[in-house]
Short mmCIF file of C-alpha atoms and ligand atoms in Angstrom, two decimals:
data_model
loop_
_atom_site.label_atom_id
_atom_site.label_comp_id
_atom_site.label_asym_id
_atom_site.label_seq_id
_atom_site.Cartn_x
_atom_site.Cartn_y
_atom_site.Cartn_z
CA UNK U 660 21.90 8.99 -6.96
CA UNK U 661 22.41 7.38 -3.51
CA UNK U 662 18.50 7.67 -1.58
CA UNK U 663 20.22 7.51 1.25
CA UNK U 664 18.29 4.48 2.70
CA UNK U 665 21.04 1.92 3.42
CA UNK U 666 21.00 0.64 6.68
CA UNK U 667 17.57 2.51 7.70
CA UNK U 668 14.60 0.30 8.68
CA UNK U 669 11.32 0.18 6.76
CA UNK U 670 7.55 -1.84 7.95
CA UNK U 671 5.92 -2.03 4.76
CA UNK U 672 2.52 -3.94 5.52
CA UNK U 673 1.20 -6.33 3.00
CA UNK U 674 4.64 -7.58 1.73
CA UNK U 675 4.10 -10.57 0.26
CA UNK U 676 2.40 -10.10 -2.92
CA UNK U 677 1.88 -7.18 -5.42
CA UNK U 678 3.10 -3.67 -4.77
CA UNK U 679 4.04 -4.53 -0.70
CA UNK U 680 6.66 -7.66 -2.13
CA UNK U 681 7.83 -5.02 -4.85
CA UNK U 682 8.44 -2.73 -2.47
CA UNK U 683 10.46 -4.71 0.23
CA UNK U 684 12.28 -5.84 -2.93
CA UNK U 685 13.36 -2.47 -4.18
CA UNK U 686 13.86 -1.33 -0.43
CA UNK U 687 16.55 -4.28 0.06
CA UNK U 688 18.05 -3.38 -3.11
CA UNK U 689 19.02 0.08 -1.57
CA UNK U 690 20.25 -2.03 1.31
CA UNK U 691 17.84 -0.80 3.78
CA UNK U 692 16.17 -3.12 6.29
CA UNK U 693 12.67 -4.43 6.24
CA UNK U 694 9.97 -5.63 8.38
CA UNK U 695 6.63 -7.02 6.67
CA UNK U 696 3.44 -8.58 6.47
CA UNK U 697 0.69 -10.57 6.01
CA UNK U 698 -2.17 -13.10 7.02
CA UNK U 699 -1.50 -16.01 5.21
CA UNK U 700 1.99 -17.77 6.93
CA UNK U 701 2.94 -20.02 3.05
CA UNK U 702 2.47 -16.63 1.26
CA UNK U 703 4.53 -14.56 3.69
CA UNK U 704 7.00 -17.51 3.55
CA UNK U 705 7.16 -17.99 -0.14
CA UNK U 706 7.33 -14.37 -0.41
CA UNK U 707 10.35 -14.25 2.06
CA UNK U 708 12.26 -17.15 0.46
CA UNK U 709 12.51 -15.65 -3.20
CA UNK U 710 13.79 -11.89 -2.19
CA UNK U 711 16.82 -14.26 -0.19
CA UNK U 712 17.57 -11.86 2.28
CA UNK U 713 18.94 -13.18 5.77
CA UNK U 714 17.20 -12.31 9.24
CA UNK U 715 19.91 -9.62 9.66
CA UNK U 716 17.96 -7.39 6.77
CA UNK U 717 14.72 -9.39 6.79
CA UNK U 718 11.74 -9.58 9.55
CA UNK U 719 8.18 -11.22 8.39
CA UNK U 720 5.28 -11.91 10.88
CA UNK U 721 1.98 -13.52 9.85
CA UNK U 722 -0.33 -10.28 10.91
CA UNK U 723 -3.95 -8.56 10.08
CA UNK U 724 -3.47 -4.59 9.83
CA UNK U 725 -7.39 -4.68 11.54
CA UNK U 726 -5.89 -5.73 14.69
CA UNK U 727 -3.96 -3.29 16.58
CA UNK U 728 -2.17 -5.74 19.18
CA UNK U 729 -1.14 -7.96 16.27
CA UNK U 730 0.20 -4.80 14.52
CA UNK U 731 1.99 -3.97 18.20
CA UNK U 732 3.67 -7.04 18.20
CA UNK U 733 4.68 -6.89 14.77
CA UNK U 734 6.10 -3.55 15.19
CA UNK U 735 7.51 -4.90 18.81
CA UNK U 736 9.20 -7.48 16.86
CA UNK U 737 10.84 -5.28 14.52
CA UNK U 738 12.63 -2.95 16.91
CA UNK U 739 13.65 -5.91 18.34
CA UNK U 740 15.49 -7.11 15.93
CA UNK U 741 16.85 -3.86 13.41
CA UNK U 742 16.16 -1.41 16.82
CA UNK U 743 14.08 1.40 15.43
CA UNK U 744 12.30 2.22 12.59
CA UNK U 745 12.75 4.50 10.00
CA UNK U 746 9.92 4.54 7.49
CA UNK U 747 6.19 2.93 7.37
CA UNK U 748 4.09 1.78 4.34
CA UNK U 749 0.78 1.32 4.81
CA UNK U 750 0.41 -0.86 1.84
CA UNK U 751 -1.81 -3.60 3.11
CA UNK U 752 -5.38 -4.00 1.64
CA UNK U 753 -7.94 -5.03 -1.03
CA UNK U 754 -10.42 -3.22 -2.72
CA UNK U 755 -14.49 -4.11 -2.61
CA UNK U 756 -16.14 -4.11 -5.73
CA UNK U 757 -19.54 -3.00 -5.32
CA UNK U 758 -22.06 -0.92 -5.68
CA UNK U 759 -24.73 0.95 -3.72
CA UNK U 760 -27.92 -1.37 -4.68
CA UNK U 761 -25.84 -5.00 -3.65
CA UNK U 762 -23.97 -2.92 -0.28
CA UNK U 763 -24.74 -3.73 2.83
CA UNK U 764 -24.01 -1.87 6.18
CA UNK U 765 -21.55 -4.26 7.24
CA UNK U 766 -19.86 -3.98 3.90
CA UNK U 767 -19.74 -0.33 4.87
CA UNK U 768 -18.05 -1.08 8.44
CA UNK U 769 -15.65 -3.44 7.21
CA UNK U 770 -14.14 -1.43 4.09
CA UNK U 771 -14.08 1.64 6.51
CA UNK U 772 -12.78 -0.61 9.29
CA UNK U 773 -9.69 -2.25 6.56
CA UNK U 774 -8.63 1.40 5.50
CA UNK U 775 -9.35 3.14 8.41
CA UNK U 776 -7.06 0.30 11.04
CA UNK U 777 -4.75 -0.28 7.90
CA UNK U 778 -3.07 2.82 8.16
CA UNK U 779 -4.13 3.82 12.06
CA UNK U 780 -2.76 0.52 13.88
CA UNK U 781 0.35 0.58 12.06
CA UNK U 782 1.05 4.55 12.83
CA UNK U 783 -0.16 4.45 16.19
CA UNK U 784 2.43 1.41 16.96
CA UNK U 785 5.31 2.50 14.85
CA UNK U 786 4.93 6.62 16.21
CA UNK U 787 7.03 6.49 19.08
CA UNK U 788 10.05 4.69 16.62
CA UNK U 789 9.35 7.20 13.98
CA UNK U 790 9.64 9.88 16.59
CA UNK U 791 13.29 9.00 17.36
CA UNK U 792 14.17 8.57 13.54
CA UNK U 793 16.32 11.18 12.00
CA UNK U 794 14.62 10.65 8.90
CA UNK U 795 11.33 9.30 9.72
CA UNK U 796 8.73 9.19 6.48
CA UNK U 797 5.24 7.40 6.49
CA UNK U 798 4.10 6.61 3.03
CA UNK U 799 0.25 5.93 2.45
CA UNK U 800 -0.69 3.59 -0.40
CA UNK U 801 -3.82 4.82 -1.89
CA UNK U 802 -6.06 4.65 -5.40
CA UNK U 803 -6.69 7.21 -7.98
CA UNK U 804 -10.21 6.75 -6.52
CA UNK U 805 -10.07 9.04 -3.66
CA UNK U 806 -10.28 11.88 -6.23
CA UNK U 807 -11.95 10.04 -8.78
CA UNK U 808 -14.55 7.70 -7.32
CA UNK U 809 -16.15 4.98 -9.45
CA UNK U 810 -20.03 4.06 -8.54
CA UNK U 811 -18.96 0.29 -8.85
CA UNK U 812 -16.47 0.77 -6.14
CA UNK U 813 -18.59 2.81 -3.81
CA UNK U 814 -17.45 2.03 -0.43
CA UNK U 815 -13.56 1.73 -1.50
CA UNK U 816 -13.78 4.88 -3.34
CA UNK U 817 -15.63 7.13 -0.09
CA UNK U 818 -13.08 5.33 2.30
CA UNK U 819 -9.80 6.04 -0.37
CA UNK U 820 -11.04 9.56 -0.08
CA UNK U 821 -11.10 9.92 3.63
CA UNK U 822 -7.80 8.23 3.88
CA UNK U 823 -6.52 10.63 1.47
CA UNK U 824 -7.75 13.75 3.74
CA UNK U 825 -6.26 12.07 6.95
CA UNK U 826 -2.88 11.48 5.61
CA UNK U 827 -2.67 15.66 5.00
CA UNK U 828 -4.05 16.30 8.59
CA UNK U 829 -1.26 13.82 9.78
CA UNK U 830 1.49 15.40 7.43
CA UNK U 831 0.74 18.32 8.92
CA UNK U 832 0.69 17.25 12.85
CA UNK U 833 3.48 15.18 12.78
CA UNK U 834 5.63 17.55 11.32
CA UNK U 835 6.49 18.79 14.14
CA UNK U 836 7.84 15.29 15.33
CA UNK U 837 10.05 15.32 11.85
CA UNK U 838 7.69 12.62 10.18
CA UNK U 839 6.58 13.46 6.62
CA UNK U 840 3.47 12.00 5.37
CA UNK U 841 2.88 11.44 1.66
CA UNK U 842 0.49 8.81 -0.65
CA UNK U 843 0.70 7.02 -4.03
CA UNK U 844 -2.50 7.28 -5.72
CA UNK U 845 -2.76 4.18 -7.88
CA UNK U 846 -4.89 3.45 -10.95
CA UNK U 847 -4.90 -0.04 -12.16
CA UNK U 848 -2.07 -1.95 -11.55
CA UNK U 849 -1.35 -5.62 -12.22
CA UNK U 850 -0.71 -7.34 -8.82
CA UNK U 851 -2.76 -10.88 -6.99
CA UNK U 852 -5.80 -8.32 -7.15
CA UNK U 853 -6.15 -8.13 -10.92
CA UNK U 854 -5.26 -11.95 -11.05
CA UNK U 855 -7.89 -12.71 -8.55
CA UNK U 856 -10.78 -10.69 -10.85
CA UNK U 857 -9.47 -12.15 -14.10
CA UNK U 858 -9.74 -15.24 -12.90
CA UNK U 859 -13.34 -14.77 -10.89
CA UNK U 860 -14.33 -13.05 -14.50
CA UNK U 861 -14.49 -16.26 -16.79
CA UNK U 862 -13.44 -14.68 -19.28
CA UNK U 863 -12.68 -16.65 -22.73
CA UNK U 864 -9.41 -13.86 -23.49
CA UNK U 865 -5.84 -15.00 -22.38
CA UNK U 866 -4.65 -12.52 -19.72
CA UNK U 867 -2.36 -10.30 -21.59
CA UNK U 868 -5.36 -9.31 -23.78
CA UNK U 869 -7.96 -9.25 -20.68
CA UNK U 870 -5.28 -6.74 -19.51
CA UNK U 871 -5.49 -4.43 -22.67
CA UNK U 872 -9.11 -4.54 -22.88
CA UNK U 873 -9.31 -3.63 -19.41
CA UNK U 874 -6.98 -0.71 -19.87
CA UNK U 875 -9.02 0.46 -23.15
CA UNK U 876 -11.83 0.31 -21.39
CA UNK U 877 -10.83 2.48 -18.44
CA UNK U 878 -9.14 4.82 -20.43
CA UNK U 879 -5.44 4.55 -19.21
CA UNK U 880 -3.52 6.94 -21.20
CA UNK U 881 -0.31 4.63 -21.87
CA UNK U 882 -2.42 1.76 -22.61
CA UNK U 883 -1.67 -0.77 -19.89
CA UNK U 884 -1.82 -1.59 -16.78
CA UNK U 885 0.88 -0.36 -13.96
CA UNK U 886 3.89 -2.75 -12.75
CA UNK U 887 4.01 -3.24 -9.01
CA UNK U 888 7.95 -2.40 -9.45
CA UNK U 889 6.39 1.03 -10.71
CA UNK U 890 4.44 1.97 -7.78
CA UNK U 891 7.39 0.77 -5.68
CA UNK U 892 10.15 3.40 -7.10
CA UNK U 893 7.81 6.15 -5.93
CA UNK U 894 7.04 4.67 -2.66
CA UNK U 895 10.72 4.64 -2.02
CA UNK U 896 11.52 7.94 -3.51
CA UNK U 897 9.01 9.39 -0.90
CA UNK U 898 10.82 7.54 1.46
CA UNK U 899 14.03 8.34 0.55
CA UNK U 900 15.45 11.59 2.75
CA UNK U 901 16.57 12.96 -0.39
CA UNK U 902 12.59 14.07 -0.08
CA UNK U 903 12.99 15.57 2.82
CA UNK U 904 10.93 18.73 1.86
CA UNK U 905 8.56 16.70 0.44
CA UNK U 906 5.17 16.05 2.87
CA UNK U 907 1.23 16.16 2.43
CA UNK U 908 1.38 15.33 -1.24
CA UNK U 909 0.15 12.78 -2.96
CA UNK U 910 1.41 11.55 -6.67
CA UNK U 911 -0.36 9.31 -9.32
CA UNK U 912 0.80 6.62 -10.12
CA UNK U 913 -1.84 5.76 -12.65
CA UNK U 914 -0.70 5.60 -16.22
CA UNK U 915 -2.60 8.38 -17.03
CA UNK U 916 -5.79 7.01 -15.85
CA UNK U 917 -6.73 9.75 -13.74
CA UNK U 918 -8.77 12.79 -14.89
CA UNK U 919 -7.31 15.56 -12.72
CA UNK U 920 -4.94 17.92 -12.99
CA UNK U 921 -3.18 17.39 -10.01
P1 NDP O 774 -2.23 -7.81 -3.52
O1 NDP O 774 -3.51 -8.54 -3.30
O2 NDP O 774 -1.30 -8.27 -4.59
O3 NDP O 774 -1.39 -7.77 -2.16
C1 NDP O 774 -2.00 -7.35 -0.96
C2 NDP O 774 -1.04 -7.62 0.18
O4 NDP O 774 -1.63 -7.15 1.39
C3 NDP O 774 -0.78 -9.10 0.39
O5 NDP O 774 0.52 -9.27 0.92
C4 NDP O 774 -1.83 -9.49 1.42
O6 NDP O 774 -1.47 -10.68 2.11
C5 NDP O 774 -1.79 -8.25 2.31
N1 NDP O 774 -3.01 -8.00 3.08
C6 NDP O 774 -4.27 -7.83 2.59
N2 NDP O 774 -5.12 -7.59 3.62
C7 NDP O 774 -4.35 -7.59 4.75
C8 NDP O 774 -4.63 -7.39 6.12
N3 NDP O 774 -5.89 -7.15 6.55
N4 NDP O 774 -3.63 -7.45 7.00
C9 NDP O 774 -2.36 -7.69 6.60
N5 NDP O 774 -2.03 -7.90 5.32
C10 NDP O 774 -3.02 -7.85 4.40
O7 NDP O 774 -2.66 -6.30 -3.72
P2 NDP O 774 -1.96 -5.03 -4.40
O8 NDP O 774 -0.50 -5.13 -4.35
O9 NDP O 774 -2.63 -4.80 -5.67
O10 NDP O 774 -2.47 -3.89 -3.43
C11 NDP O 774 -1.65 -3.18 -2.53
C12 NDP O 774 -2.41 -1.97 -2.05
O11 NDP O 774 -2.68 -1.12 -3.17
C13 NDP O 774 -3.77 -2.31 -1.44
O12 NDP O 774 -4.04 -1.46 -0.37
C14 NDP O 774 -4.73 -2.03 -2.59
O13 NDP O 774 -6.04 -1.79 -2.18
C15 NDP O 774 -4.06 -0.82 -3.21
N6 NDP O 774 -4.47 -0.56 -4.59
C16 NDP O 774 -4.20 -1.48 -5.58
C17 NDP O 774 -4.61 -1.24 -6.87
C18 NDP O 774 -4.31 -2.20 -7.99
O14 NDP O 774 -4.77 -1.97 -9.13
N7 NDP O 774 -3.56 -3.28 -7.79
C19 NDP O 774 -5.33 -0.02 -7.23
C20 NDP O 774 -5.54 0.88 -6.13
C21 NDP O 774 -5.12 0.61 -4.87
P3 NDP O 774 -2.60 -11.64 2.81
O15 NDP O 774 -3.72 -11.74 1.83
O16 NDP O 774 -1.87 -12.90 3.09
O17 NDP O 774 -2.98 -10.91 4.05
#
């Protein structure tokens, strides 16, 4: 089935590793044009130079979501060069693992400061675009944890869940403007994040079998962890105006890890 992206312009935010470089791979596969992100400049570059696609279909500018002239000129700099925008994925982030006891209140502001400005800089910049799009979609990345919380993620998991509840109440307001609003709810899925804890972990097991004792361990239905290339084929299904009656829903993309029904 043609998605019908070709030629339309996405900003997906956090490009250049994980489920954001997965994404602006599988969106120039459909032949749409991207714009994307990051804060470190040899990531964003290395990133950029293995998906080979020319300034005519690619735009990358180093940028932190948290700050909303950055995320101006980034968005600036996109309609610049493709002319409008089409679609937004507010991909960019990290998670915090910690609990109550070892939180502190600036832990607090700055996890609900990331997931808060992650997804409010971008829309606020990119709005006007998205308002003159004919097909304009805004997909939210989220975690499993907004309806699921985990005490060892304490602050992630209360912030997933408010982003979860503003994405509906902006699904709902911007219809009107012809912008749908959906999330992916991830569970655990194998990007520079899980790397990054293996790593910090010590841990005597190769990484393949850290992997499947993590995924035992949590539960996960079909065993494993996610592929970034997993999460990205619904991201751009949402995106995709062949969902155009598709807006303020969420789907799991979670192996199974989640409890609910939903
Ligand atoms: P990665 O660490 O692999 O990639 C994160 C990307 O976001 C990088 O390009 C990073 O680049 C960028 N980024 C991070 N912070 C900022 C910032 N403040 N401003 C701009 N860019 C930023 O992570 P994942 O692919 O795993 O995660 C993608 C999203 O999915 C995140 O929001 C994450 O919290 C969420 N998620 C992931 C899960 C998982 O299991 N992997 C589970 C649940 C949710 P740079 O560091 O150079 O800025």
């Amino acid at each position: 089935m043609d998605l019908g992206l070709a030629g339309r312009t996405v900003l997906v935010t956090g490009g250049s590793s994980g489920v954001g470089l997965a994404t602006v791979r599988a969106l120039l596969a459909e032949d749409a044009r991207v714009a994307t992100c990051g804060r470190d400049a040899g990531n964003l570059d290395k990133a950029a130079a293995g998906l080979g696609a020319g300034p005519d279909r690619l735009y990358t500018a180093v940028c932190d979501v948290r700050d909303a002239d950055a995320v101006h000129r980034l968005v600036d700099g996109a309609a610049d060069r493709f002319g409008g925008l089409d679609g937004l994925v507010n991909n960019a982030g990290q998670s915090r693992m910690k609990r109550l006891a070892d939180t502190t209140p600036e832990d607090w502001r700055d996890e609900l400061d990331l997931k808060f400005s992650s997804v409010l800089n971008p829309l606020t910049a990119a709005l006007p675009l998205l308002r003159a799009s004919a097909a304009a979609a805004v997909v939210n990345v989220n975690a499993v944890l907004a309806k699921q919380p985990e005490p060892r993620l304490i602050t992630t998991s209360a912030a997933r869940a408010g982003i979860l509840n503003l994405s509906k109440s902006l699904s709902a307001e911007l219809a009107a403007d012809g912008i749908r609003v959906n999330s992916v709810c991830l569970g655990l899925v194998d990007t520079g994040q899980w790397e990054r804890r293996y790593t910090a972990s010590g841990s005597v097991l190769d990484y393949d079998a850290w992997q499947a004792e993590l995924a035992a361990d949590r539960g996960i239905s079909l065993g494993r962890l996610g592929r970034a290339e997993e999460v990205a084929y619904a991201i751009v299904t949402l995106l995709s105006p062949r969902a155009s009656y598709i807006t303020g829903t969420s789907i799991d993309v979670c192996g199974g890890v989640g409890r609910g029904i939903a």
